[in-house]
Amino acid sequence: MQVRSGIPVSPGVVVGPTLVLGSENFRIPRKFVSRDVVESEMVRFHNALDKVCQDIEDHEILVGEQLGSQYAAIFSAHLQMARDPRMVGQVEDAIRNQSNSPEYAVSRTLRKFAEQMQNLGNQYLAERALDIFDLEKRLLRELLGESREELSNLTEPVVILAHDLTPGETAMLNTDYVLGFATEVGGHTSHTAILAGALEIPAVVGLGRCLAGVSGGETVILDGDHGQVVIDPDEATMERFRTSQARNIRVSERLATLETLESETLDGQRVQIFGNIEFPQEVEQCVKRGADGVGLYRTEFLYLGGNKEPTESDHYEAYKQVLSTCGDRPVVIRTLDIGADKVPARIRDRFAESQNPMLGLRSIRLSLQSTPLFKVQLRAILRAAVHGNVRIMFPLVSSLLEFRQAKMILMDVMEDLEDENIEFARDIPIGMMVEVPSAVMLIEEFAREVDFFSIGTNDLIQYTLACDRSDPSVANLYRSGDPSILRMIQAVLKAGEQYGKPVTVCGQMSSDPRFVPLLLGLGLRQISATPHSIPRLKEVVRNISIPEAERIATHACSLDLARDVEHYLLGELGRLCPDLVV
Amino acid sequence: MSDEPVRRQVTLANPNGLHLSPISALVKEAMNHEAELLISFDGNIANAKSTMELMLLGATCGAVLSVEATGVDAEVAAEAAVRLLSEP
């Protein structure tokens, strides 16, 4: 049994066989073979081994002729590795005595050697582990031949363990078969993490190196609530999993009944809950769960994947789909927020090699520097707006000038549409994301110019605490409950109230039920969260009164450590809604 | 007489430690002998015919290695191993 901890990015707990994705995405189709084919499987292994050795010998001769014998020597070492009696013996033993498939036996044996080598604490030998991985790949390629399976060809449920998944790969995951995934790298706010939430499958990222010893096919428990991955769980662990799974199902079934009920506090205060969406089809999840609209429609998916820049009509069709499904409920469309971790390959050359991409050309800055790109999107939004209740939101605004410039470009686009006699909606509320500390410092000035605010906690926390959560060495500094963050939210809510401008909190903080009493107590009346968390948030709203929330907020704001704040809020949640404490 | 293992000690002279190329030479040598040849270091034992086991010894320059050979040509095998391991 191997237990690894990472960052939970999408809730839920699943169990299933692992599918390990290295850079080559080999998939071990099965772990065991039946006893009666052991001999033929053994022959298959030796044939593959012979073929691989032959290839290495051919290389050795070729390289010797072309480059000289000193280079060829490396291949003779590789050949010795492939013929290593100890390795071959272990593989044979796994096939013969444990009925392992040759693929599984090869992968497991070689990965064990590689893992041991990486753990010796000797840099040179750690790098030799790569030679072993290479040998593993060669053998698997022989064994699997043409039957090497791709992610898109899954036929059975699996839990994916990968070094990394690109946003494109994540978006393509077939959720009929992919139960969940975990990656060695990545942080809480990476695009891959956000996509996992959108796909509504449990996910954990930032596990650190752990795949060396895993060959695929092992049973794994993936706990997206706590960020834990248990490979080869023992019976006691499995039993705990079954118990908590049964409870989770019970709770979800009960929460599902809240979908049609009002989101109202015990003392009758209405609290609007919106959904954050990424893909147009997710809007159905929002409506089904009784959302009051879409509080954050991320439009980046249009730019990711695909080989061409989205056209105005690509934008328009996507927006129209969302708006028609939402009816008269508001939809907040956030303009292009790419850059940093979300740069599509196609336009990567616009991003000069930056030492510090999070502080570089991204989001509204990119839009303001690439006006034609920005205008295409704005035209589409304005045109689509006739089909529903649209609000436009600019991301990452860090100065008043940026907001004014963005608004000016929007006015330009309106004039163009007017001149061209194209139908569009005029009186669209224009708001901004509050996710840079400078915007909080100038919140009153902004409040005079915007129609609404939405606090993007992910970036706000990262910029305020100067901490990159995808960097495991400082990830523990990223805390939603940090008193500095609480004060920032408080300041924005106060300015919103004073100037009569609505404030929403989006970002992962608002999807976490623990923070709901605090946010309500600080005066928040609009929450925007991932669709699947809506019933949980509603459960909190329906079990608290405003005076009680205010009491909780006052106490939370008197604490001076993030740890104490989060601990206190968890305790309060347990008291209000014991079912939600997982 | 061939039942009695031949034991030797040798200080690893290769400045890069027991890395791929001395291992390769040692494995090649061991394959030419019938004797079972074991190299041990720091409580770990490696069969001199196994590249992986030799690598896993993690022996660095200056390490004192024990060589143990059993079999008909044990004497020759052990001497050859000592010679290779003491080459800088």
XYZ file of C-alpha atoms in Angstrom:
670
model
C 0.000 0.000 0.000
C 1.339 3.416 -0.971
C -0.303 6.620 0.260
C 0.449 9.918 -1.447
C -0.876 13.389 -0.686
C -1.463 16.143 -3.168
C -3.738 19.093 -3.679
C -7.441 18.231 -3.954
C -8.843 20.079 -6.968
C -12.124 18.332 -7.642
C -14.169 16.571 -4.975
C -15.395 13.007 -4.731
C -13.860 9.657 -3.913
C -13.500 6.826 -6.397
C -11.798 3.481 -6.581
C -10.653 1.685 -9.693
C -7.763 0.196 -11.608
C -4.959 2.598 -12.414
C -4.049 3.668 -15.890
C -0.567 5.166 -15.818
C 0.285 7.732 -18.435
C 3.933 8.422 -19.001
C 5.065 10.576 -21.833
C 4.201 7.754 -24.218
C 0.852 6.953 -22.719
C 1.316 3.195 -22.680
C -1.551 1.399 -21.190
C -1.235 -1.976 -19.526
C -4.423 -3.668 -20.695
C -4.572 -6.287 -17.973
C -2.769 -7.223 -14.866
C -3.355 -10.992 -14.739
C -3.581 -13.843 -17.185
C -5.190 -17.220 -16.649
C -3.000 -20.126 -15.522
C -3.317 -22.110 -18.733
C -1.751 -19.428 -20.899
C 1.269 -18.904 -18.650
C 3.571 -20.837 -20.993
C 2.524 -18.953 -24.102
C 2.771 -15.646 -22.227
C 6.298 -16.632 -21.222
C 7.138 -17.225 -24.887
C 5.637 -13.840 -25.735
C 7.873 -12.175 -23.160
C 11.011 -13.885 -24.489
C 10.159 -13.043 -28.071
C 9.728 -9.408 -27.118
C 12.986 -9.465 -25.162
C 14.863 -11.054 -28.057
C 13.490 -8.494 -30.456
C 14.476 -5.620 -28.155
C 17.987 -7.069 -27.714
C 18.318 -7.482 -31.456
C 17.325 -3.842 -31.941
C 19.883 -2.708 -29.380
C 22.610 -4.789 -31.081
C 21.698 -3.307 -34.449
C 21.972 0.144 -32.941
C 25.286 -0.724 -31.384
C 26.729 -1.783 -34.742
C 25.288 1.204 -36.558
C 26.478 3.739 -34.010
C 29.883 2.030 -33.810
C 30.316 2.435 -37.553
C 29.117 5.989 -37.691
C 30.325 7.552 -34.473
C 32.958 5.248 -33.054
C 33.143 2.509 -30.508
C 33.069 4.752 -27.429
C 29.482 5.718 -28.309
C 28.544 2.176 -29.136
C 29.628 1.127 -25.640
C 26.515 2.659 -24.184
C 24.429 0.209 -26.171
C 26.395 -2.750 -24.974
C 25.585 -1.607 -21.442
C 21.921 -1.363 -22.429
C 22.098 -4.818 -23.896
C 23.516 -6.125 -20.626
C 20.629 -4.474 -18.832
C 18.112 -6.132 -21.102
C 19.830 -9.484 -20.599
C 20.243 -8.928 -16.866
C 19.637 -12.379 -15.388
C 18.207 -10.930 -12.221
C 15.666 -8.775 -14.053
C 14.696 -11.543 -16.455
C 14.348 -13.939 -13.525
C 11.996 -11.588 -11.701
C 9.799 -11.079 -14.742
C 9.638 -14.824 -15.379
C 8.753 -15.412 -11.767
C 5.937 -12.837 -11.892
C 4.489 -14.428 -15.012
C 4.867 -18.034 -13.892
C 4.108 -17.823 -10.199
C 1.815 -14.828 -9.940
C 0.033 -15.167 -13.294
C 0.981 -11.605 -14.185
C 0.602 -10.540 -17.770
C 4.041 -10.015 -19.377
C 3.247 -6.317 -19.812
C 2.450 -5.906 -16.150
C 5.383 -8.066 -15.039
C 7.863 -6.112 -17.184
C 6.528 -2.752 -16.154
C 6.396 -3.576 -12.479
C 9.818 -5.212 -12.303
C 11.609 -2.504 -14.235
C 9.873 0.298 -12.401
C 10.890 -1.213 -9.110
C 14.517 -1.210 -10.193
C 14.184 2.337 -11.482
C 12.556 3.496 -8.271
C 15.314 1.936 -6.166
C 17.865 3.644 -8.340
C 16.171 7.002 -7.941
C 16.153 6.540 -4.198
C 19.880 5.857 -3.845
C 20.622 9.540 -3.444
C 23.195 9.387 -6.216
C 22.520 11.787 -9.064
C 24.303 9.702 -11.647
C 22.401 6.541 -10.805
C 19.120 8.411 -10.523
C 19.600 9.410 -14.128
C 20.267 5.799 -15.115
C 16.690 5.138 -14.072
C 15.820 6.801 -17.365
C 17.644 4.003 -19.186
C 15.464 1.533 -17.355
C 12.305 3.416 -18.278
C 13.518 3.399 -21.841
C 13.972 -0.371 -21.716
C 10.502 -0.696 -20.249
C 9.053 1.323 -23.101
C 10.867 -0.747 -25.713
C 9.586 -3.964 -24.186
C 6.045 -2.668 -23.862
C 6.084 -1.460 -27.421
C 7.034 -4.967 -28.536
C 4.533 -6.656 -26.271
C 1.623 -4.387 -27.052
C 2.473 -3.953 -30.709
C -0.302 -2.271 -32.572
C -2.722 -2.754 -29.723
C -1.256 0.162 -27.775
C -4.289 1.947 -26.518
C -4.874 5.646 -26.458
C -6.788 7.634 -23.930
C -9.647 7.975 -26.357
C -10.033 4.216 -26.741
C -10.935 3.306 -23.199
C -13.404 0.484 -22.769
C -13.331 -0.021 -19.005
C -13.415 2.363 -16.037
C -9.970 3.565 -14.949
C -8.358 6.045 -12.603
C -5.648 7.945 -14.448
C -2.315 8.572 -12.803
C -0.109 10.792 -14.930
C 2.960 12.913 -14.634
C 0.913 15.725 -16.097
C -2.179 16.161 -18.202
C -2.458 19.051 -20.565
C -5.702 21.021 -20.495
C -6.369 19.597 -23.965
C -5.982 16.014 -22.763
C -8.106 16.729 -19.724
C -10.870 18.230 -21.781
C -10.892 15.147 -24.002
C -11.213 12.669 -21.139
C -14.128 10.357 -21.603
C -15.915 10.576 -18.285
C -17.850 7.406 -19.026
C -14.631 5.547 -18.322
C -12.320 7.965 -16.551
C -13.388 7.826 -12.896
C -10.891 10.458 -11.826
C -7.272 11.461 -12.191
C -4.185 12.414 -10.267
C -1.034 14.082 -11.516
C 2.471 14.426 -10.152
C 2.708 18.109 -11.012
C 0.262 20.991 -11.128
C -1.403 23.297 -8.658
C -4.801 24.187 -7.364
C -5.512 26.880 -9.880
C -4.000 25.269 -12.953
C -6.261 24.974 -15.922
C -6.206 21.213 -15.678
C -7.560 21.512 -12.145
C -10.379 23.794 -13.231
C -11.287 21.420 -16.049
C -11.485 18.533 -13.606
C -14.082 20.469 -11.672
C -15.959 21.125 -14.889
C -15.923 17.437 -15.799
C -17.163 16.661 -12.273
C -14.663 13.890 -11.675
C -12.474 13.693 -8.576
C -8.949 14.952 -9.121
C -5.764 15.455 -7.146
C -2.707 17.265 -8.470
C 0.795 17.992 -7.227
C 1.458 14.516 -5.826
C 5.188 14.813 -6.379
C 7.110 11.989 -7.939
C 5.341 8.725 -7.310
C 4.667 6.988 -10.601
C 7.972 5.157 -10.844
C 6.693 2.262 -8.779
C 3.265 2.059 -10.390
C 2.814 0.071 -13.551
C -0.910 0.306 -14.158
C -3.696 -2.062 -13.217
C -3.175 -1.703 -9.469
C -6.245 -0.731 -7.494
C -6.214 2.868 -6.376
C -8.430 4.971 -4.144
C -8.545 8.551 -5.337
C -9.842 10.933 -2.717
C -10.579 14.292 -4.295
C -11.978 15.627 -1.014
C -8.753 15.309 0.938
C -6.181 15.123 -1.819
C -5.144 11.573 -1.106
C -4.187 8.763 -3.419
C -3.882 5.247 -2.037
C -2.251 2.756 -4.375
C -2.814 -0.939 -3.613
C -4.976 -0.218 -0.541
C -5.104 -2.837 2.200
C -8.408 -4.358 3.299
C -8.886 -2.000 6.270
C -8.467 1.013 3.993
C -10.883 -0.439 1.459
C -13.409 -0.966 4.235
C -13.117 2.665 5.347
C -13.558 3.680 1.727
C -16.757 1.631 1.383
C -18.210 3.099 4.566
C -17.529 6.697 3.605
C -18.723 6.008 0.067
C -22.051 4.747 1.356
C -22.394 7.888 3.472
C -21.471 10.153 0.565
C -24.119 8.596 -1.619
C -26.712 9.064 1.114
C -25.762 12.711 1.562
C -25.702 13.452 -2.185
C -29.118 11.923 -2.589
C -30.491 14.111 0.153
C -28.743 17.213 -1.232
C -30.189 16.516 -4.657
C -33.632 17.166 -3.188
C -32.557 20.751 -2.424
C -32.311 21.542 -6.118
C -35.823 22.885 -6.387
C -35.855 24.662 -3.012
C -35.186 28.354 -2.460
C -31.716 29.474 -1.497
C -32.795 31.358 1.589
C -31.422 31.693 5.106
C -33.398 30.646 8.188
C -34.428 34.274 8.676
C -35.583 34.680 5.093
C -32.616 36.365 3.430
C -32.395 35.341 -0.216
C -28.846 34.390 -1.298
C -28.232 33.999 -5.005
C -26.078 31.094 -6.053
C -24.622 31.122 -9.550
C -22.600 28.543 -11.397
C -19.051 28.861 -12.782
C -18.809 27.242 -16.154
C -16.163 26.483 -18.721
C -18.022 24.684 -21.495
C -21.399 25.751 -22.913
C -22.935 22.349 -22.139
C -22.227 22.829 -18.417
C -24.962 25.384 -18.235
C -27.423 22.511 -18.136
C -25.801 21.303 -14.897
C -26.337 24.788 -13.468
C -29.981 24.962 -14.432
C -30.615 21.430 -13.210
C -29.116 22.247 -9.832
C -31.246 25.304 -9.450
C -28.596 27.975 -10.036
C -29.719 31.587 -10.281
C -27.653 31.985 -13.419
C -24.023 31.816 -14.502
C -21.750 33.940 -12.346
C -18.599 33.177 -14.259
C -18.480 31.933 -17.808
C -14.831 31.301 -18.650
C -14.339 31.636 -22.349
C -10.819 30.239 -22.655
C -11.907 26.833 -23.854
C -12.533 28.422 -27.241
C -8.832 29.107 -27.513
C -7.524 25.814 -26.196
C -7.230 22.836 -28.437
C -8.089 23.232 -32.077
C -5.647 24.628 -34.562
C -7.241 27.883 -35.511
C -8.197 30.992 -33.673
C -11.923 30.965 -32.879
C -13.962 33.067 -35.269
C -16.622 35.536 -34.252
C -19.243 32.968 -35.111
C -17.524 30.285 -32.949
C -17.816 32.700 -30.039
C -21.324 33.701 -30.930
C -22.651 30.143 -31.183
C -21.138 29.161 -27.831
C -22.567 32.207 -26.060
C -25.943 31.850 -27.684
C -26.183 28.252 -26.490
C -25.512 29.305 -22.888
C -27.863 32.271 -23.036
C -30.782 30.398 -24.531
C -30.493 27.691 -21.889
C -30.394 30.262 -19.097
C -33.485 32.160 -20.205
C -33.733 35.416 -18.299
C -31.237 34.385 -15.643
C -28.057 36.482 -15.782
C -24.904 35.150 -17.444
C -21.607 36.849 -16.621
C -19.210 36.380 -19.520
C -15.603 36.908 -18.599
C -13.476 38.058 -21.493
C -10.389 36.168 -22.555
C -8.268 35.175 -19.563
C -5.385 33.361 -21.174
C -1.723 33.643 -20.444
C 0.428 32.125 -17.736
C -0.636 28.504 -17.477
C -3.260 28.687 -20.158
C -1.406 29.752 -23.247
C -2.546 27.823 -26.307
C 0.360 26.587 -28.429
C -0.778 28.633 -31.414
C -0.260 32.033 -29.896
C 2.575 31.143 -27.582
C 5.011 33.188 -29.641
C 3.264 36.339 -28.481
C 4.544 35.591 -25.034
C 8.194 36.484 -24.871
C 10.157 34.100 -22.681
C 9.021 35.410 -19.361
C 10.762 34.706 -16.088
C 7.551 35.303 -14.276
C 4.494 34.583 -16.416
C 1.974 35.196 -13.626
C 3.199 38.788 -13.576
C 3.489 38.939 -17.347
C 1.343 39.308 -20.405
C -1.925 37.627 -19.549
C -5.613 38.169 -19.332
C -6.869 41.744 -19.879
C -3.301 42.832 -20.611
C -3.170 40.461 -23.558
C -6.574 41.650 -24.750
C -5.512 45.290 -24.594
C -2.338 44.527 -26.530
C -4.111 42.381 -29.129
C -7.103 44.552 -29.872
C -8.261 42.640 -32.991
C -8.409 39.395 -30.983
C -10.301 41.187 -28.198
C -12.756 42.848 -30.558
C -13.760 39.554 -32.152
C -14.862 38.305 -28.749
C -16.614 41.539 -27.761
C -18.566 41.636 -31.023
C -19.755 38.101 -30.470
C -20.803 38.843 -26.877
C -22.725 41.963 -27.857
C -24.504 40.153 -30.668
C -25.315 37.091 -28.581
C -26.574 39.343 -25.775
C -29.904 39.822 -27.545
C -30.691 36.204 -26.640
C -30.516 36.651 -22.895
C -29.337 38.542 -19.862
C -25.619 39.190 -20.372
C -23.061 40.916 -18.197
C -19.505 41.497 -19.345
C -16.618 41.118 -16.961
C -12.973 42.063 -17.496
C -10.395 39.882 -15.701
C -7.187 40.825 -13.867
C -7.822 44.551 -13.871
C -4.970 46.150 -11.934
C -5.486 49.864 -12.643
C -8.322 52.234 -13.479
C -6.660 52.938 -16.799
C -6.964 49.297 -17.852
C -10.635 49.236 -16.991
C -11.263 52.450 -18.911
C -9.316 51.213 -21.929
C -11.219 47.946 -22.017
C -14.505 49.790 -21.732
C -13.470 52.144 -24.511
C -12.736 49.247 -26.839
C -16.158 47.853 -25.997
C -17.717 51.198 -26.948
C -15.764 51.132 -30.225
C -17.149 47.724 -31.013
C -20.670 48.934 -30.271
C -20.183 51.805 -32.688
C -18.908 49.428 -35.364
C -21.928 47.192 -34.948
C -24.165 50.218 -35.079
C -22.546 51.391 -38.326
C -22.895 47.930 -39.810
C -26.530 47.765 -38.794
C -26.000 44.553 -36.889
C -28.354 43.739 -34.067
C -26.792 43.811 -30.584
C -27.707 44.534 -26.979
C -26.828 47.963 -25.621
C -27.344 48.322 -21.909
C -25.078 45.571 -20.729
C -23.699 45.855 -17.198
C -19.887 45.968 -17.242
C -17.944 44.684 -14.297
C -14.514 43.502 -13.294
C -12.788 40.727 -11.487
C -11.124 41.785 -8.272
C -8.069 39.584 -8.153
C -5.105 41.922 -7.860
C -4.336 43.617 -4.518
C -4.036 47.029 -6.233
C -7.692 46.782 -7.243
C -8.653 46.205 -3.619
C -6.607 49.180 -2.480
C -8.472 51.383 -4.995
C -11.815 49.652 -4.620
C -13.792 52.816 -3.949
C -12.469 54.469 -7.107
C -13.358 51.363 -9.080
C -16.784 51.211 -7.440
C -17.662 54.556 -9.003
C -16.963 53.262 -12.507
C -18.026 49.609 -12.612
C -21.478 48.048 -12.545
C -20.428 45.043 -10.467
C -17.485 43.239 -8.892
C -16.577 39.609 -8.780
C -13.804 38.590 -6.407
C -11.570 35.973 -8.012
C -10.085 34.417 -4.939
C -7.630 32.092 -6.713
C -5.479 34.841 -8.132
C -6.208 37.278 -5.317
C -4.779 34.820 -2.783
C -1.819 34.023 -4.982
C -0.939 37.682 -5.560
C -1.634 38.817 -2.004
C 0.378 36.088 -0.341
C 2.966 36.095 -3.158
C 2.670 32.363 -3.379
C 2.457 30.031 -6.355
C 0.327 27.152 -5.265
C 1.610 24.942 -8.059
C 5.036 25.112 -6.450
C 4.933 22.339 -3.834
C 7.641 23.997 -1.720
C 5.400 26.985 -0.942
C 1.927 25.573 -1.634
C 1.221 25.435 2.109
C 1.384 29.241 2.224
C -1.628 29.512 -0.073
C -4.529 29.817 2.398
C -8.044 31.001 1.664
C -8.517 31.652 5.366
C -5.609 34.042 5.686
C -6.689 37.133 7.642
C -5.297 39.362 4.877
C -7.679 37.733 2.382
C -10.619 38.125 4.750
C -9.886 41.812 5.085
C -9.667 42.249 1.331
C -13.028 40.608 0.804
C -14.455 42.750 3.581
C -13.167 45.916 1.898
C -14.691 44.996 -1.463
C -18.062 44.123 0.090
C -18.072 47.394 1.998
C -17.371 49.465 -1.106
C -19.984 47.497 -3.047
C -22.585 48.260 -0.417
C -21.630 51.906 -0.161
C -21.867 52.494 -3.914
C -24.718 50.090 -4.569
C -22.654 47.764 -6.756
C -23.317 44.008 -6.468
C -20.400 41.830 -5.387
C -19.962 38.137 -6.118
C -17.222 35.809 -4.969
C -16.139 33.252 -7.514
C -13.013 31.147 -7.324
C -12.497 27.967 -5.414
C -13.026 29.592 -2.022
C -16.708 30.120 -2.721
C -17.203 26.476 -3.714
C -16.024 25.441 -0.252
C -19.013 25.237 2.148
C -16.774 26.119 5.101
C -16.480 29.695 3.883
C -20.187 30.291 3.275
C -21.103 31.413 6.847
C -18.113 33.757 6.877
C -18.935 35.263 3.475
C -22.607 35.724 4.355
C -21.589 37.302 7.645
C -19.342 39.749 5.806
C -22.349 40.786 3.732
C -22.076 38.652 0.599
C -25.440 37.872 -1.010
C -24.230 36.371 -4.294
C -22.006 33.335 -4.633
C -20.673 31.832 -7.805
C -19.315 28.310 -7.611
C -18.687 25.115 -9.558
C -22.085 23.639 -10.465
C -21.696 20.451 -8.476
C -21.053 22.348 -5.250
C -24.303 24.328 -5.532
C -26.445 21.901 -3.478
C -23.847 21.935 -0.679
C -23.743 25.713 -0.614
C -27.518 25.851 -0.564
C -27.546 23.445 2.355
C -25.407 25.892 4.366
C -27.518 28.893 3.379
C -30.704 27.108 4.425
C -29.281 26.203 7.826
C -28.019 29.546 9.001
C -29.464 32.948 9.887
C -27.790 36.243 9.037
C -27.116 37.202 12.708
C -25.490 33.813 13.224
C -23.359 34.268 10.079
C -22.365 37.717 11.317
C -21.316 36.280 14.641
C -19.169 33.691 12.866
C -17.625 36.321 10.592
C -16.814 38.602 13.513
C -15.080 35.810 15.368
C -13.224 34.557 12.262
C -11.972 38.080 11.574
C -10.616 38.363 15.116
C -8.264 35.402 14.611
C -4.793 36.122 13.355
C -3.696 32.879 11.699
C -5.097 31.256 8.556
C -4.890 27.895 10.303
C -7.050 29.100 13.191
C -9.580 30.697 10.850
C -9.955 27.544 8.763
C -10.125 25.330 11.819
C -12.782 27.509 13.385
C -14.852 27.605 10.192
C -14.664 23.848 9.845
C -15.951 23.490 13.405
C -18.840 25.849 12.731
C -19.735 24.011 9.539
C -19.758 20.743 11.451
C -22.205 22.266 13.898
C -24.483 23.758 11.225
C -24.361 21.014 8.607
C -22.645 17.905 9.945
C -23.266 16.059 6.669
C -21.019 18.426 4.758
C -17.914 17.720 6.787
C -16.142 15.008 4.849
C 38.350 -27.522 -3.473
C 35.998 -25.689 -5.804
C 33.351 -25.563 -3.051
C 35.394 -23.186 -0.959
C 34.586 -19.585 -1.982
C 37.470 -17.365 -2.988
C 37.276 -14.046 -1.109
C 39.025 -10.796 -1.949
C 38.714 -7.165 -0.971
C 39.277 -4.292 -3.309
C 39.051 -0.508 -3.113
C 37.054 0.953 -5.999
C 39.452 3.156 -7.934
C 37.227 4.521 -10.688
C 36.774 8.239 -9.948
C 33.130 8.080 -11.066
C 32.344 5.147 -8.823
C 30.625 1.996 -10.012
C 28.905 3.512 -13.030
C 27.792 2.097 -16.314
C 31.109 1.587 -18.065
C 33.022 -0.270 -15.287
C 29.850 -2.244 -14.638
C 29.664 -3.136 -18.289
C 33.257 -4.367 -18.259
C 32.670 -6.355 -15.088
C 29.492 -7.998 -16.394
C 31.270 -8.954 -19.609
C 34.069 -10.505 -17.587
C 31.701 -12.336 -15.245
C 29.832 -13.813 -18.197
C 33.086 -15.399 -19.374
C 33.427 -17.391 -16.194
C 31.435 -20.269 -14.937
C 31.974 -19.295 -11.304
C 29.302 -17.423 -9.411
C 30.739 -14.010 -8.672
C 29.249 -11.813 -5.968
C 30.229 -8.253 -5.147
C 29.107 -6.820 -1.848
C 29.211 -3.347 -0.443
C 27.624 -1.797 2.572
C 25.473 -4.820 3.375
C 24.157 -5.236 -0.181
C 25.154 -8.092 -2.445
C 25.131 -7.986 -6.246
C 25.555 -10.782 -8.717
C 28.370 -9.616 -11.007
C 26.333 -10.789 -14.004
C 23.486 -8.397 -13.148
C 23.919 -4.803 -14.333
C 20.967 -3.647 -12.304
C 22.155 -5.162 -9.045
C 25.624 -3.724 -9.523
C 24.145 -0.295 -10.131
C 22.000 -0.601 -7.047
C 25.104 -1.072 -4.898
C 25.588 2.643 -5.390
C 29.333 2.268 -4.746
C 31.340 5.466 -5.107
C 35.083 5.951 -5.599
C 37.058 4.687 -2.620
C 34.395 2.188 -1.573
C 35.777 -1.057 -0.163
C 34.108 -3.918 -2.032
C 34.146 -7.613 -1.143
C 34.475 -10.046 -3.988
C 33.348 -13.632 -3.518
C 33.656 -16.303 -6.217
C 32.430 -19.890 -6.082
C 32.886 -22.542 -8.770
C 35.476 -24.191 -10.971
C 37.215 -21.027 -12.153
C 36.594 -19.086 -8.952
C 40.212 -18.087 -8.498
C 40.560 -16.610 -12.008
C 37.165 -14.914 -11.833
C 37.925 -13.256 -8.502
C 41.307 -12.004 -9.704
C 39.765 -10.578 -12.869
C 37.098 -8.766 -10.847
C 39.684 -7.289 -8.506
C 41.774 -6.151 -11.451
C 38.802 -4.419 -13.111
C 37.572 -2.772 -9.931
C 40.987 -1.421 -9.016
C 41.452 0.177 -12.452
C 41.118 3.933 -12.191
